[in-house]
Amino acid sequence: MKAPLLSLVLPEIPVRTVAEMGLRELERIRLILRGGSVIDWRRMHFQTREEVDRFLRLCQLDLSQPHDEAWARSVLAESVVYLRKTFNYRVADAVAQPTEIHDLFLLASGAKGEVRHRRIACVVLKVMHVIQHIEGRDLLFRLAISEAELAELVTERVQGVAREMQAKGLPVVEFAHSIKTQDSLVTKLLAKKETVAAQVYDRTRFRIVTRAREDLLPVLYYLTQWLFPFHLVVPGQTENTLLPFRSVLEENPHFEQVTHRLHLDKDYEAREDKSGNSFSGNTYRALNFVVDLPVRMDAHLPAPHEDTRSRKGRVIISLVEFQIVDQETARLNEQGENAHDAYKRRQKKRVLKRLSQGLVVPKRDNS
């Protein structure tokens, strides 16, 4: 008997404007803009149990359900054992055995407990984050679900959020999805130095066009509140030629009052490699990033009381690419060397040169 799908309702919260954003929002947005990792963070930014519970629900976890609570406890226990065994870490009981899993996030934010608890809670949550990824990916590989079925589940969820955005009047003029064809995947893999299928992140891809540039941040932050948890952005897979972090600070001076508390100094991005996409035009501007979108798979698993698996996670993670751009930039991106046809020509030229390297290739028969 398969389990019914657990319906996770997110409590309603107001749409946050840029003027209302502070350190918490800035850190989460920066994570996406630079393709960073929460492994580099020193603290979380939760202040109440309700905030944590909403975040967990966004991760597709309802800890009021015994099976979800038991799974979270097992991941916590494994993380504590790992730290104690590998690094001889002293993990305080307040962290190793919290009254609620929610307490871990409050401890890591400094909203609860002592300073020493914040530090170790951060370390434990980082290990739990990695284990969650391993289990989510492992579960996906073990389930009898096709790529087409998974893409349909992902698309349904994303489009549901898109409809909510439209209903709430967010300034989005386009929210479209596409799935790469087999030919496109082959070409992209041949164009990459590492020809591994798992590295093509954007088979399921969503394009979002906002009304104006100033609408980019509110829309981006809305997605982290309603669609994907900010910590599941895939590190190192962001291409950002549209909204550099430094320009975010310059265009929104009120952020300057919190920059001294950032995890990384405000000029960190200027020192990073910015190789970008070699096939795009020199003036092409967009924000592309990849997320591990959590998806509950109850309908494909035994009911919790009949589940005999040793690992009882019920959430998989599916790689999804998002592209965000404002309407004027989208128009400019379709002109001259930036046009999609020109991009494809450059890509195909690179692939053909790579395929024929050191070989004699027959000329095209024009007869």
Tab-separated table of N, CA and C in Angstrom, residues 33-152:
chain	number	residue	atom	x	y	z
A	33	LEU	N	22.925	34.803	-5.775
A	33	LEU	CA	23.634	35.647	-6.738
A	33	LEU	C	25.046	35.160	-7.004
A	34	ARG	N	25.699	34.573	-6.008
A	34	ARG	CA	27.078	34.127	-6.214
A	34	ARG	C	27.213	32.618	-6.309
A	35	GLY	N	26.102	31.875	-6.129
A	35	GLY	CA	26.199	30.412	-6.163
A	35	GLY	C	27.030	29.908	-5.007
A	36	GLY	N	26.753	30.441	-3.815
A	36	GLY	CA	27.526	30.071	-2.630
A	36	GLY	C	26.947	28.870	-1.898
A	37	SER	N	27.511	28.580	-0.740
A	37	SER	CA	27.087	27.432	0.058
A	37	SER	C	26.916	27.842	1.514
A	38	VAL	N	25.874	27.308	2.159
A	38	VAL	CA	25.669	27.584	3.579
A	38	VAL	C	26.753	26.927	4.435
A	39	ILE	N	27.529	26.036	3.859
A	39	ILE	CA	28.646	25.427	4.602
A	39	ILE	C	29.635	26.511	5.046
A	40	ASP	N	29.658	27.633	4.341
A	40	ASP	CA	30.570	28.734	4.683
A	40	ASP	C	29.976	29.709	5.698
A	41	TRP	N	28.739	29.487	6.095
A	41	TRP	CA	28.091	30.402	7.041
A	41	TRP	C	28.537	30.150	8.480
A	42	ARG	N	28.430	31.189	9.304
A	42	ARG	CA	28.808	31.086	10.720
A	42	ARG	C	27.598	31.059	11.646
A	43	ARG	N	26.432	31.408	11.093
A	43	ARG	CA	25.222	31.392	11.907
A	43	ARG	C	23.993	31.375	11.001
A	44	MET	N	22.873	30.972	11.565
A	44	MET	CA	21.608	31.051	10.871
A	44	MET	C	20.919	32.354	11.275
A	45	HIS	N	19.713	32.594	10.737
A	45	HIS	CA	19.044	33.875	10.982
A	45	HIS	C	17.577	33.709	11.373
A	46	PHE	N	17.261	32.620	12.058
A	46	PHE	CA	15.890	32.394	12.515
A	46	PHE	C	15.707	32.998	13.904
A	47	GLN	N	14.525	33.555	14.136
A	47	GLN	CA	14.246	34.169	15.425
A	47	GLN	C	13.116	33.498	16.194
A	48	THR	N	12.221	32.809	15.510
A	48	THR	CA	11.079	32.184	16.183
A	48	THR	C	10.883	30.753	15.704
A	49	ARG	N	10.187	29.980	16.520
A	49	ARG	CA	9.872	28.602	16.151
A	49	ARG	C	9.014	28.567	14.889
A	50	GLU	N	8.111	29.539	14.738
A	50	GLU	CA	7.217	29.584	13.575
A	50	GLU	C	8.017	29.760	12.287
A	51	GLU	N	9.063	30.580	12.339
A	51	GLU	CA	9.927	30.750	11.163
A	51	GLU	C	10.587	29.431	10.788
A	52	VAL	N	11.092	28.731	11.788
A	52	VAL	CA	11.766	27.458	11.541
A	52	VAL	C	10.784	26.439	10.974
A	53	ASP	N	9.590	26.373	11.560
A	53	ASP	CA	8.607	25.390	11.111
A	53	ASP	C	8.217	25.647	9.658
A	54	ARG	N	8.082	26.907	9.298
A	54	ARG	CA	7.739	27.231	7.908
A	54	ARG	C	8.871	26.833	6.959
A	55	PHE	N	10.103	27.067	7.398
A	55	PHE	CA	11.269	26.685	6.600
A	55	PHE	C	11.306	25.170	6.398
A	56	LEU	N	11.038	24.407	7.451
A	56	LEU	CA	11.044	22.947	7.347
A	56	LEU	C	9.946	22.460	6.405
A	57	ARG	N	8.791	23.118	6.450
A	57	ARG	CA	7.714	22.768	5.533
A	57	ARG	C	8.107	23.087	4.089
A	58	LEU	N	8.845	24.162	3.888
A	58	LEU	CA	9.347	24.473	2.559
A	58	LEU	C	10.319	23.390	2.082
A	59	CYS	N	11.002	22.770	3.042
A	59	CYS	CA	11.879	21.631	2.738
A	59	CYS	C	11.086	20.334	2.560
A	60	GLN	N	9.756	20.457	2.605
A	60	GLN	CA	8.832	19.333	2.470
A	60	GLN	C	8.844	18.394	3.669
A	61	LEU	N	9.108	18.951	4.841
A	61	LEU	CA	9.116	18.182	6.083
A	61	LEU	C	8.070	18.741	7.045
A	62	ASP	N	7.241	17.862	7.581
A	62	ASP	CA	6.256	18.238	8.591
A	62	ASP	C	6.585	17.471	9.865
A	63	LEU	N	7.278	18.117	10.781
A	63	LEU	CA	7.751	17.414	11.969
A	63	LEU	C	6.661	17.169	13.001
A	64	SER	N	5.435	17.567	12.689
A	64	SER	CA	4.318	17.141	13.536
A	64	SER	C	3.911	15.708	13.194
A	65	GLN	N	4.412	15.200	12.063
A	65	GLN	CA	4.186	13.813	11.659
A	65	GLN	C	5.293	12.941	12.251
A	66	PRO	N	4.937	11.869	12.981
A	66	PRO	CA	5.955	11.040	13.654
A	66	PRO	C	7.040	10.518	12.724
A	67	HIS	N	6.685	10.135	11.482
A	67	HIS	CA	7.700	9.570	10.588
A	67	HIS	C	8.694	10.627	10.111
A	68	ASP	N	8.235	11.866	9.899
A	68	ASP	CA	9.169	12.931	9.528
A	68	ASP	C	10.059	13.311	10.714
A	69	GLU	N	9.470	13.366	11.892
A	69	GLU	CA	10.239	13.656	13.109
A	69	GLU	C	11.298	12.587	13.339
A	70	ALA	N	10.921	11.314	13.178
A	70	ALA	CA	11.862	10.205	13.391
A	70	ALA	C	13.009	10.279	12.380
A	71	TRP	N	12.687	10.618	11.131
A	71	TRP	CA	13.744	10.709	10.119
A	71	TRP	C	14.712	11.848	10.470
A	72	ALA	N	14.181	13.005	10.846
A	72	ALA	CA	15.046	14.139	11.201
A	72	ALA	C	15.933	13.788	12.387
A	73	ARG	N	15.377	13.075	13.364
A	73	ARG	CA	16.177	12.659	14.528
A	73	ARG	C	17.290	11.697	14.113
A	74	SER	N	17.002	10.829	13.161
A	74	SER	CA	18.028	9.875	12.722
A	74	SER	C	19.166	10.592	12.012
A	75	VAL	N	18.844	11.634	11.219
A	75	VAL	CA	19.880	12.412	10.534
A	75	VAL	C	20.705	13.191	11.555
A	76	LEU	N	20.047	13.731	12.562
A	76	LEU	CA	20.763	14.432	13.642
A	76	LEU	C	21.714	13.480	14.361
A	77	ALA	N	21.226	12.299	14.728
A	77	ALA	CA	22.057	11.326	15.453
A	77	ALA	C	23.265	10.915	14.619
A	78	GLU	N	23.053	10.708	13.316
A	78	GLU	CA	24.163	10.320	12.437
A	78	GLU	C	25.196	11.436	12.342
A	79	SER	N	24.733	12.673	12.314
A	79	SER	CA	25.642	13.819	12.236
A	79	SER	C	26.485	13.940	13.499
A	80	VAL	N	25.854	13.744	14.650
A	80	VAL	CA	26.576	13.823	15.924
A	80	VAL	C	27.621	12.711	16.012
A	81	VAL	N	27.251	11.510	15.624
A	81	VAL	CA	28.201	10.385	15.633
A	81	VAL	C	29.382	10.688	14.717
A	82	TYR	N	29.097	11.224	13.538
A	82	TYR	CA	30.161	11.570	12.583
A	82	TYR	C	31.146	12.561	13.203
A	83	LEU	N	30.644	13.613	13.824
A	83	LEU	CA	31.506	14.638	14.407
A	83	LEU	C	32.320	14.107	15.579
A	84	ARG	N	31.699	13.289	16.388
A	84	ARG	CA	32.402	12.729	17.543
A	84	ARG	C	33.464	11.727	17.107
A	85	LYS	N	33.139	10.915	16.126
A	85	LYS	CA	34.067	9.865	15.685
A	85	LYS	C	35.193	10.426	14.824
A	86	THR	N	34.860	11.324	13.922
A	86	THR	CA	35.847	11.822	12.958
A	86	THR	C	36.743	12.910	13.523
A	87	PHE	N	36.171	13.795	14.353
A	87	PHE	CA	36.916	14.948	14.846
A	87	PHE	C	37.014	15.006	16.375
A	88	ASN	N	36.490	13.987	17.017
A	88	ASN	CA	36.458	13.969	18.483
A	88	ASN	C	35.777	15.224	19.030
A	89	TYR	N	34.721	15.657	18.333
A	89	TYR	CA	33.986	16.864	18.677
A	89	TYR	C	33.128	16.628	19.912
A	90	ARG	N	33.121	17.589	20.801
A	90	ARG	CA	32.229	17.525	21.951
A	90	ARG	C	30.907	18.206	21.580
A	91	VAL	N	29.885	17.428	21.441
A	91	VAL	CA	28.577	17.969	21.084
A	91	VAL	C	27.708	17.986	22.335
A	92	ALA	N	27.369	19.183	22.796
A	92	ALA	CA	26.564	19.319	24.013
A	92	ALA	C	25.212	18.647	23.850
A	93	ASP	N	24.666	18.156	24.954
A	93	ASP	CA	23.370	17.478	24.914
A	93	ASP	C	22.266	18.387	24.379
A	94	ALA	N	22.355	19.686	24.653
A	94	ALA	CA	21.340	20.627	24.162
A	94	ALA	C	21.259	20.617	22.642
A	95	VAL	N	22.391	20.277	22.004
A	95	VAL	CA	22.437	20.198	20.542
A	95	VAL	C	22.190	18.776	20.065
A	96	ALA	N	22.798	17.798	20.721
A	96	ALA	CA	22.671	16.407	20.295
A	96	ALA	C	21.275	15.846	20.555
A	97	GLN	N	20.618	16.354	21.592
A	97	GLN	CA	19.292	15.839	21.948
A	97	GLN	C	18.343	16.998	22.281
A	98	PRO	N	18.053	17.838	21.304
A	98	PRO	CA	17.178	18.989	21.567
A	98	PRO	C	15.742	18.537	21.840
A	99	THR	N	15.030	19.363	22.564
A	99	THR	CA	13.620	19.050	22.825
A	99	THR	C	12.855	18.939	21.516
A	100	GLU	N	13.138	19.850	20.592
A	100	GLU	CA	12.569	19.826	19.251
A	100	GLU	C	13.688	20.032	18.240
A	101	ILE	N	13.525	19.480	17.045
A	101	ILE	CA	14.484	19.739	15.973
A	101	ILE	C	14.545	21.237	15.682
A	102	HIS	N	13.405	21.912	15.839
A	102	HIS	CA	13.360	23.360	15.618
A	102	HIS	C	14.415	24.086	16.464
A	103	ASP	N	14.689	23.552	17.653
A	103	ASP	CA	15.642	24.204	18.556
A	103	ASP	C	17.033	24.306	17.955
A	104	LEU	N	17.406	23.348	17.103
A	104	LEU	CA	18.724	23.388	16.468
A	104	LEU	C	18.910	24.682	15.680
A	105	PHE	N	17.878	25.069	14.947
A	105	PHE	CA	17.950	26.268	14.112
A	105	PHE	C	17.985	27.531	14.961
A	106	LEU	N	17.269	27.515	16.073
A	106	LEU	CA	17.270	28.673	16.971
A	106	LEU	C	18.592	28.784	17.716
A	107	LEU	N	19.168	27.629	18.072
A	107	LEU	CA	20.492	27.637	18.697
A	107	LEU	C	21.532	28.166	17.711
A	108	ALA	N	21.457	27.706	16.458
A	108	ALA	CA	22.423	28.119	15.433
A	108	ALA	C	22.267	29.592	15.060
A	109	SER	N	21.116	30.177	15.397
A	109	SER	CA	20.871	31.588	15.112
A	109	SER	C	21.198	32.481	16.292
A	110	GLY	N	21.488	31.873	17.447
A	110	GLY	CA	21.738	32.663	18.649
A	110	GLY	C	20.462	33.154	19.297
A	111	ALA	N	19.305	32.701	18.820
A	111	ALA	CA	18.023	33.117	19.404
A	111	ALA	C	17.689	32.293	20.643
A	112	LYS	N	18.481	31.255	20.878
A	112	LYS	CA	18.245	30.378	22.016
A	112	LYS	C	19.589	29.813	22.471
A	113	GLY	N	19.713	29.537	23.758
A	113	GLY	CA	20.917	28.886	24.262
A	113	GLY	C	22.116	29.807	24.400
A	114	GLU	N	23.290	29.196	24.561
A	114	GLU	CA	24.536	29.928	24.789
A	114	GLU	C	25.339	30.056	23.490
A	115	VAL	N	26.348	30.922	23.529
A	115	VAL	CA	27.180	31.140	22.343
A	115	VAL	C	27.833	29.848	21.886
A	116	ARG	N	28.322	29.048	22.830
A	116	ARG	CA	28.966	27.781	22.467
A	116	ARG	C	27.974	26.836	21.800
A	117	HIS	N	26.715	26.920	22.177
A	117	HIS	CA	25.690	26.098	21.538
A	117	HIS	C	25.449	26.544	20.095
A	118	ARG	N	25.520	27.867	19.863
A	118	ARG	CA	25.331	28.363	18.498
A	118	ARG	C	26.375	27.793	17.561
A	119	ARG	N	27.607	27.798	17.995
A	119	ARG	CA	28.694	27.322	17.131
A	119	ARG	C	28.546	25.846	16.780
A	120	ILE	N	28.318	25.024	17.779
A	120	ILE	CA	28.235	23.591	17.509
A	120	ILE	C	26.940	23.245	16.769
A	121	ALA	N	25.855	23.998	17.056
A	121	ALA	CA	24.606	23.766	16.329
A	121	ALA	C	24.797	24.059	14.841
A	122	CYS	N	25.562	25.100	14.522
A	122	CYS	CA	25.877	25.409	13.122
A	122	CYS	C	26.630	24.252	12.461
A	123	VAL	N	27.614	23.734	13.169
A	123	VAL	CA	28.411	22.630	12.633
A	123	VAL	C	27.530	21.406	12.396
A	124	VAL	N	26.680	21.090	13.362
A	124	VAL	CA	25.801	19.919	13.233
A	124	VAL	C	24.832	20.101	12.063
A	125	LEU	N	24.252	21.279	11.914
A	125	LEU	CA	23.315	21.521	10.819
A	125	LEU	C	24.005	21.412	9.455
A	126	LYS	N	25.262	21.799	9.382
A	126	LYS	CA	25.995	21.665	8.122
A	126	LYS	C	26.151	20.197	7.731
A	127	VAL	N	26.459	19.353	8.716
A	127	VAL	CA	26.592	17.922	8.437
A	127	VAL	C	25.232	17.338	8.061
A	128	MET	N	24.189	17.747	8.772
A	128	MET	CA	22.837	17.281	8.447
A	128	MET	C	22.446	17.681	7.024
A	129	HIS	N	22.845	18.872	6.613
A	129	HIS	CA	22.578	19.365	5.258
A	129	HIS	C	23.174	18.429	4.215
A	130	VAL	N	24.405	17.980	4.454
A	130	VAL	CA	25.072	17.083	3.508
A	130	VAL	C	24.383	15.720	3.492
A	131	ILE	N	24.059	15.206	4.662
A	131	ILE	CA	23.396	13.901	4.743
A	131	ILE	C	22.024	13.955	4.059
A	132	GLN	N	21.309	15.065	4.241
A	132	GLN	CA	20.019	15.240	3.570
A	132	GLN	C	20.187	15.134	2.054
A	133	HIS	N	21.232	15.760	1.527
A	133	HIS	CA	21.500	15.679	0.093
A	133	HIS	C	21.768	14.246	-0.345
A	134	ILE	N	22.612	13.562	0.397
A	134	ILE	CA	22.962	12.185	0.041
A	134	ILE	C	21.714	11.310	0.017
A	135	GLU	N	20.894	11.423	1.045
A	135	GLU	CA	19.690	10.593	1.137
A	135	GLU	C	18.670	10.956	0.067
A	136	GLY	N	18.507	12.262	-0.185
A	136	GLY	CA	17.552	12.695	-1.195
A	136	GLY	C	17.935	12.207	-2.574
A	137	ARG	N	19.207	12.286	-2.890
A	137	ARG	CA	19.679	11.817	-4.186
A	137	ARG	C	19.589	10.285	-4.277
A	138	ASP	N	19.949	9.596	-3.204
A	138	ASP	CA	19.890	8.135	-3.193
A	138	ASP	C	18.455	7.645	-3.381
A	139	LEU	N	17.513	8.293	-2.704
A	139	LEU	CA	16.113	7.901	-2.831
A	139	LEU	C	15.628	8.089	-4.262
A	140	LEU	N	16.033	9.169	-4.906
A	140	LEU	CA	15.634	9.415	-6.285
A	140	LEU	C	16.108	8.291	-7.201
A	141	PHE	N	17.342	7.841	-7.009
A	141	PHE	CA	17.886	6.786	-7.858
A	141	PHE	C	17.200	5.437	-7.626
A	142	ARG	N	16.669	5.236	-6.427
A	142	ARG	CA	16.062	3.950	-6.083
A	142	ARG	C	14.593	3.859	-6.482
A	143	LEU	N	13.946	4.980	-6.684
A	143	LEU	CA	12.518	4.962	-7.000
A	143	LEU	C	12.269	4.636	-8.472
A	144	ALA	N	11.173	3.945	-8.704
A	144	ALA	CA	10.784	3.608	-10.077
A	144	ALA	C	9.961	4.756	-10.651
A	145	ILE	N	10.630	5.835	-10.979
A	145	ILE	CA	9.956	7.000	-11.558
A	145	ILE	C	10.787	7.506	-12.724
A	146	SER	N	10.135	7.771	-13.847
A	146	SER	CA	10.846	8.222	-15.037
A	146	SER	C	11.187	9.701	-14.938
A	147	GLU	N	12.121	10.139	-15.788
A	147	GLU	CA	12.476	11.553	-15.830
A	147	GLU	C	11.273	12.400	-16.218
A	148	ALA	N	10.453	11.852	-17.124
A	148	ALA	CA	9.266	12.589	-17.570
A	148	ALA	C	8.280	12.774	-16.418
A	149	GLU	N	8.095	11.734	-15.617
A	149	GLU	CA	7.181	11.829	-14.474
A	149	GLU	C	7.702	12.832	-13.444
A	150	LEU	N	9.004	12.767	-13.192
A	150	LEU	CA	9.600	13.690	-12.226
A	150	LEU	C	9.496	15.127	-12.727
A	151	ALA	N	9.774	15.325	-14.007
A	151	ALA	CA	9.673	16.666	-14.588
A	151	ALA	C	8.250	17.198	-14.460
A	152	GLU	N	7.271	16.311	-14.601
A	152	GLU	CA	5.870	16.726	-14.469
A	152	GLU	C	5.555	17.154	-13.034
